PDB file of C-alpha atoms in Angstrom:
ATOM      1  CA  MET I  28      94.272  86.641 105.730  1.00 58.00           C
ATOM      2  CA  ASP I  29      97.624  85.977 104.529  1.00 57.00           C
ATOM      3  CA  LEU I  30      98.183  88.761 102.288  1.00 63.00           C
ATOM      4  CA  GLY I  31     101.865  87.216 100.465  1.00 56.00           C
ATOM      5  CA  PRO I  32     104.856  88.225 101.524  1.00 53.00           C
ATOM      6  CA  GLY I  33     106.176  91.255 103.096  1.00 57.00           C
ATOM      7  CA  MET I  34     102.300  91.905 103.403  1.00 63.00           C
ATOM      8  CA  GLY I  35     102.360  91.592 107.112  1.00 66.00           C
ATOM      9  CA  MET I  36      99.503  93.617 108.978  1.00 67.00           C
ATOM     10  CA  GLU I  37     100.549  92.711 112.624  1.00 73.00           C
ATOM     11  CA  GLY I  38     101.742  96.213 113.762  1.00 72.00           C
ATOM     12  CA  THR I  39     100.524  98.301 111.012  1.00 83.00           C
ATOM     13  CA  LEU I  40      98.521 101.276 111.675  1.00 89.00           C
ATOM     14  CA  LEU I  41      95.551  98.323 109.654  1.00 91.00           C
ATOM     15  CA  SER I  42      95.797  96.144 112.892  1.00 91.00           C
ATOM     16  CA  LEU I  43      95.797  99.144 115.071  1.00 93.00           C
ATOM     17  CA  MET I  44      92.562 100.078 113.238  1.00 96.00           C
ATOM     18  CA  GLY I  45      90.640  97.089 113.414  1.00 96.00           C
ATOM     19  CA  ILE I  46      90.657  96.351 109.312  1.00 96.00           C
ATOM     20  CA  ALA I  47      90.445  93.357 108.691  1.00 95.00           C
ATOM     21  CA  VAL I  48      90.795  92.477 104.843  1.00 96.00           C
ATOM     22  CA  THR I  49      88.760  89.859 103.298  1.00 96.00           C
ATOM     23  CA  GLU I  50      89.126  89.372 100.082  1.00 97.00           C
ATOM     24  CA  ALA I  51      92.651  90.388  98.153  1.00 96.00           C
ATOM     25  CA  ALA I  52      93.477  90.362  94.159  1.00 97.00           C
ATOM     26  CA  PRO I  53      94.373  92.958  92.433  1.00 97.00           C
ATOM     27  CA  GLU I  54      90.498  93.676  90.455  1.00 98.00           C
ATOM     28  CA  ARG I  55      88.867  93.223  93.938  1.00 98.00           C
ATOM     29  CA  VAL I  56      89.538  94.345  97.653  1.00 98.00           C
ATOM     30  CA  VAL I  57      87.053  93.915 100.628  1.00 98.00           C
ATOM     31  CA  ALA I  58      87.320  95.201 104.285  1.00 97.00           C
ATOM     32  CA  THR I  59      85.920  95.879 106.943  1.00 98.00           C
ATOM     33  CA  MET I  60      86.578  98.864 109.639  1.00 98.00           C
ATOM     34  CA  PRO I  61      84.865  99.425 112.665  1.00 98.00           C
ATOM     35  CA  VAL I  62      83.902 103.134 113.657  1.00 98.00           C
ATOM     36  CA  LYS I  63      84.202 102.855 117.497  1.00 97.00           C
ATOM     37  CA  GLY I  64      87.612 103.181 118.385  1.00 96.00           C
ATOM     38  CA  ASN I  65      88.186 105.174 114.678  1.00 97.00           C
ATOM     39  CA  THR I  66      86.036 108.661 115.676  1.00 97.00           C
ATOM     40  CA  GLN I  67      87.273 112.262 115.947  1.00 96.00           C
ATOM     41  CA  PRO I  68      85.200 114.780 119.165  1.00 94.00           C
ATOM     42  CA  TYR I  69      81.841 114.907 118.045  1.00 94.00           C
ATOM     43  CA  GLY I  70      81.395 110.671 118.065  1.00 96.00           C
ATOM     44  CA  LEU I  71      82.064 110.650 114.234  1.00 97.00           C
ATOM     45  CA  LEU I  72      84.324 108.810 112.094  1.00 98.00           C
ATOM     46  CA  HIS I  73      86.630 110.219 111.339  1.00 98.00           C
ATOM     47  CA  GLY I  74      87.236 111.310 108.174  1.00 97.00           C
ATOM     48  CA  GLY I  75      90.489 110.422 108.082  1.00 97.00           C
ATOM     49  CA  ALA I  76      90.100 107.168 109.274  1.00 98.00           C
ATOM     50  CA  SER I  77      88.091 106.660 105.717  1.00 98.00           C
ATOM     51  CA  CYS I  78      90.960 108.260 103.936  1.00 98.00           C
ATOM     52  CA  VAL I  79      93.330 105.085 105.403  1.00 97.00           C
ATOM     53  CA  LEU I  80      90.929 102.498 104.800  1.00 98.00           C
ATOM     54  CA  ALA I  81      90.761 103.644 101.404  1.00 98.00           C
ATOM     55  CA  GLU I  82      94.307 103.726 100.503  1.00 97.00           C
ATOM     56  CA  SER I  83      95.041 100.088 102.726  1.00 96.00           C
ATOM     57  CA  LEU I  84      92.658  98.608  99.448  1.00 97.00           C
ATOM     58  CA  GLY I  85      94.367 100.535  96.830  1.00 98.00           C
ATOM     59  CA  SER I  86      97.870  99.526  97.932  1.00 96.00           C
ATOM     60  CA  ILE I  87      97.312  95.742  99.388  1.00 96.00           C
ATOM     61  CA  GLY I  88      95.188  96.151  95.584  1.00 97.00           C
ATOM     62  CA  SER I  89      97.982  97.273  93.471  1.00 97.00           C
ATOM     63  CA  ALA I  90     100.485  95.898  95.355  1.00 95.00           C
ATOM     64  CA  LEU I  91      99.363  92.010  94.426  1.00 96.00           C
ATOM     65  CA  HIS I  92      98.824  93.991  90.702  1.00 97.00           C
ATOM     66  CA  ALA I  93     102.832  94.606  90.991  1.00 96.00           C
ATOM     67  CA  ALA I  94     104.486  91.667  91.760  1.00 94.00           C
ATOM     68  CA  PRO I  95     104.340  89.276  89.562  1.00 95.00           C
ATOM     69  CA  LEU I  96     105.658  93.075  87.350  1.00 94.00           C
ATOM     70  CA  ASP I  97     108.721  92.516  90.640  1.00 93.00           C
ATOM     71  CA  LYS I  98     106.772  95.785  91.454  1.00 95.00           C
ATOM     72  CA  VAL I  99     106.206  97.414  94.624  1.00 95.00           C
ATOM     73  CA  ALA I 100     103.796  99.626  95.228  1.00 96.00           C
ATOM     74  CA  VAL I 101     103.350 102.952  96.973  1.00 95.00           C
ATOM     75  CA  GLY I 102     100.899 105.407  97.310  1.00 95.00           C
ATOM     76  CA  VAL I 103     101.308 108.427  95.521  1.00 97.00           C
ATOM     77  CA  ASP I 104      97.583 110.639  95.333  1.00 97.00           C
ATOM     78  CA  ILE I 105      94.362 110.401  96.993  1.00 98.00           C
ATOM     79  CA  ASN I 106      91.278 112.069  97.467  1.00 98.00           C
ATOM     80  CA  ALA I 107      88.313 111.632  99.718  1.00 98.00           C
ATOM     81  CA  THR I 108      84.546 112.801  99.671  1.00 98.00           C
ATOM     82  CA  HIS I 109      82.419 112.091 102.918  1.00 97.00           C
ATOM     83  CA  HIS I 110      78.749 111.649 101.797  1.00 98.00           C
ATOM     84  CA  ARG I 111      77.102 111.560 105.049  1.00 97.00           C
ATOM     85  CA  ALA I 112      78.311 110.200 108.748  1.00 97.00           C
ATOM     86  CA  VAL I 113      78.633 107.384 110.850  1.00 98.00           C
ATOM     87  CA  ARG I 114      78.021 106.983 114.782  1.00 97.00           C
ATOM     88  CA  GLU I 115      78.143 102.702 115.720  1.00 97.00           C
ATOM     89  CA  GLY I 116      78.576  99.190 113.860  1.00 98.00           C
ATOM     90  CA  LEU I 117      81.803  98.077 110.681  1.00 98.00           C
ATOM     91  CA  VAL I 118      82.212 100.099 107.942  1.00 98.00           C
ATOM     92  CA  THR I 119      83.181  98.369 104.242  1.00 98.00           C
ATOM     93  CA  GLY I 120      85.075  99.169 101.762  1.00 98.00           C
ATOM     94  CA  VAL I 121      85.739  98.652  97.906  1.00 98.00           C
ATOM     95  CA  ALA I 122      88.488  98.834  95.816  1.00 98.00           C
ATOM     96  CA  THR I 123      87.919  98.205  92.736  1.00 98.00           C
ATOM     97  CA  PRO I 124      90.701  99.051  89.894  1.00 98.00           C
ATOM     98  CA  ILE I 125      90.068 102.302  87.028  1.00 98.00           C
ATOM     99  CA  TYR I 126      94.016 101.202  85.780  1.00 98.00           C
ATOM    100  CA  LEU I 127      96.571  99.439  85.893  1.00 98.00           C
ATOM    101  CA  GLY I 128      99.622 100.057  84.262  1.00 98.00           C
ATOM    102  CA  ARG I 129     103.177  98.602  84.263  1.00 97.00           C
ATOM    103  CA  THR I 130     104.131 102.380  86.420  1.00 97.00           C
ATOM    104  CA  THR I 131     101.006 102.873  87.750  1.00 98.00           C
ATOM    105  CA  THR I 132      97.831 101.892  89.206  1.00 98.00           C
ATOM    106  CA  SER I 133      94.678 103.667  90.365  1.00 98.00           C
ATOM    107  CA  TYR I 134      91.678 102.491  92.264  1.00 98.00           C
ATOM    108  CA  GLU I 135      87.547 104.213  93.522  1.00 98.00           C
ATOM    109  CA  VAL I 136      87.296 102.946  96.713  1.00 98.00           C
ATOM    110  CA  VAL I 137      84.097 102.887  97.762  1.00 98.00           C
ATOM    111  CA  ILE I 138      83.172 102.869 102.084  1.00 98.00           C
ATOM    112  CA  THR I 139      79.862 102.118 102.911  1.00 98.00           C
ATOM    113  CA  ASP I 140      77.846 101.488 106.364  1.00 98.00           C
ATOM    114  CA  GLU I 141      76.331  98.847 107.625  1.00 98.00           C
ATOM    115  CA  ARG I 142      72.686  99.383 105.593  1.00 98.00           C
ATOM    116  CA  ASP I 143      74.200  99.342 102.114  1.00 98.00           C
ATOM    117  CA  ARG I 144      74.567 103.742 102.651  1.00 98.00           C
ATOM    118  CA  ARG I 145      77.127 105.136 100.797  1.00 98.00           C
ATOM    119  CA  VAL I 146      79.706 106.669 103.367  1.00 98.00           C
ATOM    120  CA  CYS I 147      82.293 108.439 101.323  1.00 98.00           C
ATOM    121  CA  THR I 148      84.377 107.476  97.658  1.00 98.00           C
ATOM    122  CA  ALA I 149      87.650 107.787  97.349  1.00 98.00           C
ATOM    123  CA  ARG I 150      90.424 107.761  94.466  1.00 98.00           C
ATOM    124  CA  ILE I 151      94.407 106.573  95.369  1.00 98.00           C
ATOM    125  CA  THR I 152      96.623 105.867  93.003  1.00 98.00           C
ATOM    126  CA  CYS I 153      99.349 104.567  93.602  1.00 98.00           C
ATOM    127  CA  GLN I 154     103.529 104.509  91.276  1.00 98.00           C
ATOM    128  CA  LEU I 155     104.910 100.923  90.410  1.00 98.00           C
ATOM    129  CA  ILE I 156     108.432 100.820  91.177  1.00 97.00           C
ATOM    130  CA  GLN I 157     111.138  98.576  91.459  1.00 93.00           C
ATOM    131  CA  ALA I 158     110.850  95.999  94.522  1.00 82.00           C
ATOM    132  CA  PRO I 159     114.717  96.751  97.104  1.00 79.00           C
ATOM    133  CA  PRO I 160     116.309  93.730  97.272  1.00 78.00           C
ATOM    134  CA  GLY I 161     114.854  92.177  99.790  1.00 68.00           C
ATOM    135  CA  SER I 162     111.121  92.627  99.525  1.00 62.00           C
TER     136      SER I 162
END
């Protein structure tokens, strides 16, 4: 999915982790991520992988909100609660805004497994800063 100028995914952590964005707007960002390749030594989905997915979705939504303001989004806080283990398949993350302001945004990100069971709930806050020249 093309997310616009400055938002290419090639060569990024999202690409390396197999994250595929399927929907992107300031009001809702959705992506999937495979469990395989994103596990900890016990074969369970790594909590850090869930955080990467959550931060990515909240940052994309924040960036899309910031663009018309001639600003860019930078993450300043993330927290996550891991509810259940996943060993295989895909997880899906859905980010919805809690707050969309002129200087900050906050998103709730719910990550579910293929049976639509909640795996993780995260919250990310981004600061909106003036876009650097050429961005």
